[in-house]
Structures are given as C-alpha cells and as structure tokens.
GROMACS .gro file of C-alpha atoms in nm:
model
  153
    1UNK     CA    1  -1.081   1.987   1.286
    2UNK     CA    2  -0.870   2.037   0.979
    3UNK     CA    3  -0.515   1.912   1.005
    4UNK     CA    4  -0.223   2.074   0.827
    5UNK     CA    5  -0.073   1.865   0.544
    6UNK     CA    6   0.241   1.784   0.745
    7UNK     CA    7   0.020   1.671   1.035
    8UNK     CA    8  -0.172   1.440   0.802
    9UNK     CA    9   0.159   1.307   0.667
   10UNK     CA   10   0.272   1.231   1.024
   11UNK     CA   11  -0.064   1.078   1.113
   12UNK     CA   12  -0.057   0.849   0.808
   13UNK     CA   13   0.292   0.730   0.901
   14UNK     CA   14   0.217   0.686   1.273
   15UNK     CA   15  -0.135   0.545   1.292
   16UNK     CA   16  -0.194   0.179   1.216
   17UNK     CA   17  -0.466  -0.017   1.043
   18UNK     CA   18  -0.525  -0.389   1.085
   19UNK     CA   19  -0.595  -0.582   0.768
   20UNK     CA   20  -0.696  -0.948   0.764
   21UNK     CA   21  -0.522  -1.132   0.482
   22UNK     CA   22  -0.601  -1.487   0.372
   23UNK     CA   23  -0.276  -1.681   0.424
   24UNK     CA   24  -0.298  -1.818   0.070
   25UNK     CA   25  -0.261  -1.465  -0.070
   26UNK     CA   26   0.058  -1.376   0.117
   27UNK     CA   27   0.300  -1.509  -0.143
   28UNK     CA   28   0.104  -1.350  -0.429
   29UNK     CA   29   0.099  -1.014  -0.249
   30UNK     CA   30   0.467  -1.042  -0.168
   31UNK     CA   31   0.549  -1.104  -0.535
   32UNK     CA   32   0.336  -0.807  -0.639
   33UNK     CA   33   0.492  -0.569  -0.385
   34UNK     CA   34   0.841  -0.686  -0.484
   35UNK     CA   35   0.764  -0.625  -0.852
   36UNK     CA   36   0.624  -0.279  -0.771
   37UNK     CA   37   0.936  -0.189  -0.572
   38UNK     CA   38   1.157  -0.315  -0.853
   39UNK     CA   39   0.974  -0.114  -1.120
   40UNK     CA   40   0.975   0.205  -0.912
   41UNK     CA   41   1.343   0.169  -0.826
   42UNK     CA   42   1.462   0.125  -1.186
   43UNK     CA   43   1.490   0.493  -1.268
   44UNK     CA   44   1.745   0.691  -1.066
   45UNK     CA   45   1.581   1.026  -1.144
   46UNK     CA   46   1.245   0.892  -1.030
   47UNK     CA   47   1.394   0.775  -0.699
   48UNK     CA   48   1.506   1.132  -0.634
   49UNK     CA   49   1.138   1.233  -0.637
   50UNK     CA   50   1.017   1.245  -0.273
   51UNK     CA   51   0.675   1.096  -0.352
   52UNK     CA   52   0.829   0.796  -0.532
   53UNK     CA   53   1.094   0.756  -0.263
   54UNK     CA   54   0.820   0.757   0.002
   55UNK     CA   55   0.615   0.507  -0.199
   56UNK     CA   56   0.919   0.277  -0.234
   57UNK     CA   57   0.992   0.303   0.139
   58UNK     CA   58   0.635   0.209   0.224
   59UNK     CA   59   0.645  -0.079  -0.024
   60UNK     CA   60   0.967  -0.209   0.136
   61UNK     CA   61   0.810  -0.195   0.484
   62UNK     CA   62   0.506  -0.375   0.350
   63UNK     CA   63   0.733  -0.644   0.205
   64UNK     CA   64   0.910  -0.693   0.538
   65UNK     CA   65   0.579  -0.729   0.718
   66UNK     CA   66   0.452  -0.978   0.459
   67UNK     CA   67   0.771  -1.186   0.498
   68UNK     CA   68   0.712  -1.198   0.873
   69UNK     CA   69   0.349  -1.300   0.823
   70UNK     CA   70   0.449  -1.584   0.591
   71UNK     CA   71   0.626  -1.738   0.890
   72UNK     CA   72   0.302  -1.744   1.094
   73UNK     CA   73   0.181  -2.092   1.195
   74UNK     CA   74   0.062  -2.302   0.902
   75UNK     CA   75  -0.271  -2.397   1.061
   76UNK     CA   76  -0.402  -2.042   1.026
   77UNK     CA   77  -0.620  -1.953   0.731
   78UNK     CA   78  -0.584  -1.580   0.788
   79UNK     CA   79  -0.322  -1.349   0.930
   80UNK     CA   80  -0.348  -0.992   1.056
   81UNK     CA   81  -0.130  -0.729   0.895
   82UNK     CA   82  -0.077  -0.425   1.116
   83UNK     CA   83   0.040  -0.147   0.892
   84UNK     CA   84   0.056   0.231   0.881
   85UNK     CA   85  -0.206   0.417   0.682
   86UNK     CA   86   0.066   0.521   0.434
   87UNK     CA   87   0.166   0.155   0.382
   88UNK     CA   88  -0.201   0.061   0.356
   89UNK     CA   89  -0.241   0.312   0.071
   90UNK     CA   90   0.041   0.135  -0.118
   91UNK     CA   91  -0.128  -0.201  -0.053
   92UNK     CA   92  -0.463  -0.060  -0.165
   93UNK     CA   93  -0.314   0.075  -0.490
   94UNK     CA   94  -0.145  -0.256  -0.557
   95UNK     CA   95  -0.455  -0.468  -0.494
   96UNK     CA   96  -0.678  -0.222  -0.680
   97UNK     CA   97  -0.457  -0.224  -0.991
   98UNK     CA   98  -0.386  -0.596  -0.992
   99UNK     CA   99  -0.749  -0.691  -0.946
  100UNK     CA  100  -0.890  -0.450  -1.202
  101UNK     CA  101  -0.645  -0.536  -1.481
  102UNK     CA  102  -0.802  -0.838  -1.654
  103UNK     CA  103  -0.474  -0.976  -1.793
  104UNK     CA  104  -0.326  -0.992  -1.440
  105UNK     CA  105  -0.641  -1.143  -1.295
  106UNK     CA  106  -0.647  -1.411  -1.565
  107UNK     CA  107  -0.298  -1.529  -1.461
  108UNK     CA  108  -0.424  -1.618  -1.112
  109UNK     CA  109  -0.557  -1.962  -1.026
  110UNK     CA  110  -0.938  -1.956  -0.980
  111UNK     CA  111  -0.912  -2.024  -0.605
  112UNK     CA  112  -0.661  -1.742  -0.562
  113UNK     CA  113  -0.872  -1.512  -0.780
  114UNK     CA  114  -1.178  -1.567  -0.554
  115UNK     CA  115  -0.973  -1.499  -0.240
  116UNK     CA  116  -0.817  -1.195  -0.409
  117UNK     CA  117  -1.164  -1.061  -0.499
  118UNK     CA  118  -1.276  -1.096  -0.136
  119UNK     CA  119  -0.955  -0.929  -0.019
  120UNK     CA  120  -1.004  -0.650  -0.273
  121UNK     CA  121  -1.355  -0.590  -0.134
  122UNK     CA  122  -1.217  -0.578   0.223
  123UNK     CA  123  -0.943  -0.333   0.122
  124UNK     CA  124  -1.196  -0.107  -0.049
  125UNK     CA  125  -1.422  -0.115   0.260
  126UNK     CA  126  -1.129  -0.005   0.477
  127UNK     CA  127  -1.030   0.262   0.225
  128UNK     CA  128  -1.384   0.405   0.228
  129UNK     CA  129  -1.357   0.448   0.606
  130UNK     CA  130  -1.060   0.684   0.568
  131UNK     CA  131  -1.130   1.054   0.551
  132UNK     CA  132  -1.099   1.118   0.176
  133UNK     CA  133  -0.995   1.482   0.223
  134UNK     CA  134  -0.704   1.362   0.438
  135UNK     CA  135  -0.606   1.099   0.179
  136UNK     CA  136  -0.602   1.368  -0.089
  137UNK     CA  137  -0.404   1.604   0.137
  138UNK     CA  138  -0.152   1.324   0.208
  139UNK     CA  139  -0.096   1.254  -0.164
  140UNK     CA  140  -0.075   1.627  -0.242
  141UNK     CA  141   0.177   1.675   0.039
  142UNK     CA  142   0.418   1.405  -0.078
  143UNK     CA  143   0.378   1.500  -0.445
  144UNK     CA  144   0.450   1.867  -0.379
  145UNK     CA  145   0.722   1.827  -0.117
  146UNK     CA  146   1.050   1.991  -0.211
  147UNK     CA  147   1.369   1.906  -0.026
  148UNK     CA  148   1.511   2.254  -0.079
  149UNK     CA  149   1.453   2.437   0.251
  150UNK     CA  150   1.193   2.168   0.340
  151UNK     CA  151   0.903   2.371   0.206
  152UNK     CA  152   0.592   2.296   0.008
  153UNK     CA  153   0.558   2.464  -0.332
   0.00000   0.00000   0.00000
C-alpha cells in the first residue's frame, strides 16, 4: 500500500522507534545535537525554510530526550531512547556524519570511539529496516513543502 507524502510525514512524526544508547555516549550525542541545532539556527533565511525548521524542531526534541536520559540511574550502562522516526532520521544523519568524518572521529577518546562505532552500526541496522521509498518520500515532502496555501510544488 502506497501512502501519500503527507501520510508518510504524519507517520514519521507519530510512530516511535526504540534505540539503545550506551550511557557513556549521551553527553557526546547531546553536544553534537546542540551544535547541529546551533549551526542550523544561525541563518534567519534558512530557518524560514520548512525543511530546515522541521529538522531544527526534531533536533530540539532529540536534545530534550537526551537530557532526560542523562538523568537515568547511574548504574545503567545503556538507556533506551524512544523517538519518532523523524527524530531518528536526524539522529542517524548526525551519527553518520560524525562517525564518517575522520577529523571528528580523531577527537574522540578511543573508548568513546569504539562505543560510537558500535552505536553507528546499530543506527545503520535500524535505518536499513525502514522502507527506503518512504524515507525518500518524507525528505521530498519536507523539502518541497510550501507554506503558501499549504500545497506541494
């Protein structure tokens, strides 16, 4: 069954995914999401773009959830992040970029880098389970959304 782009958009914002995160990565991820949000929010004209605005909103929700997870009991080695598919896509982009850029990877302590590599592999496994046509339709929808008369061009 093929969903309409707006149905996929709704699905990606309503349906949740559970991601297991090593507790030692929470602060690193929080810093990375905060930096991403800061960079995206620097340009006023960019913020007026629906796709960027949506990306920033998902990054902010991801940050809030990571802050909450940091407060989880200290004895845990892993925490479970329950996040929308749209927020997961932001997390996936962030982890994908930060792991694949050698200069960023080199700045991480070796123990963090190993945990980050394992987390990267887990994120990619989850991403592969998503219907790729729906992921493409979601990105196309938010990139092509026009506020004027709420129509897609």
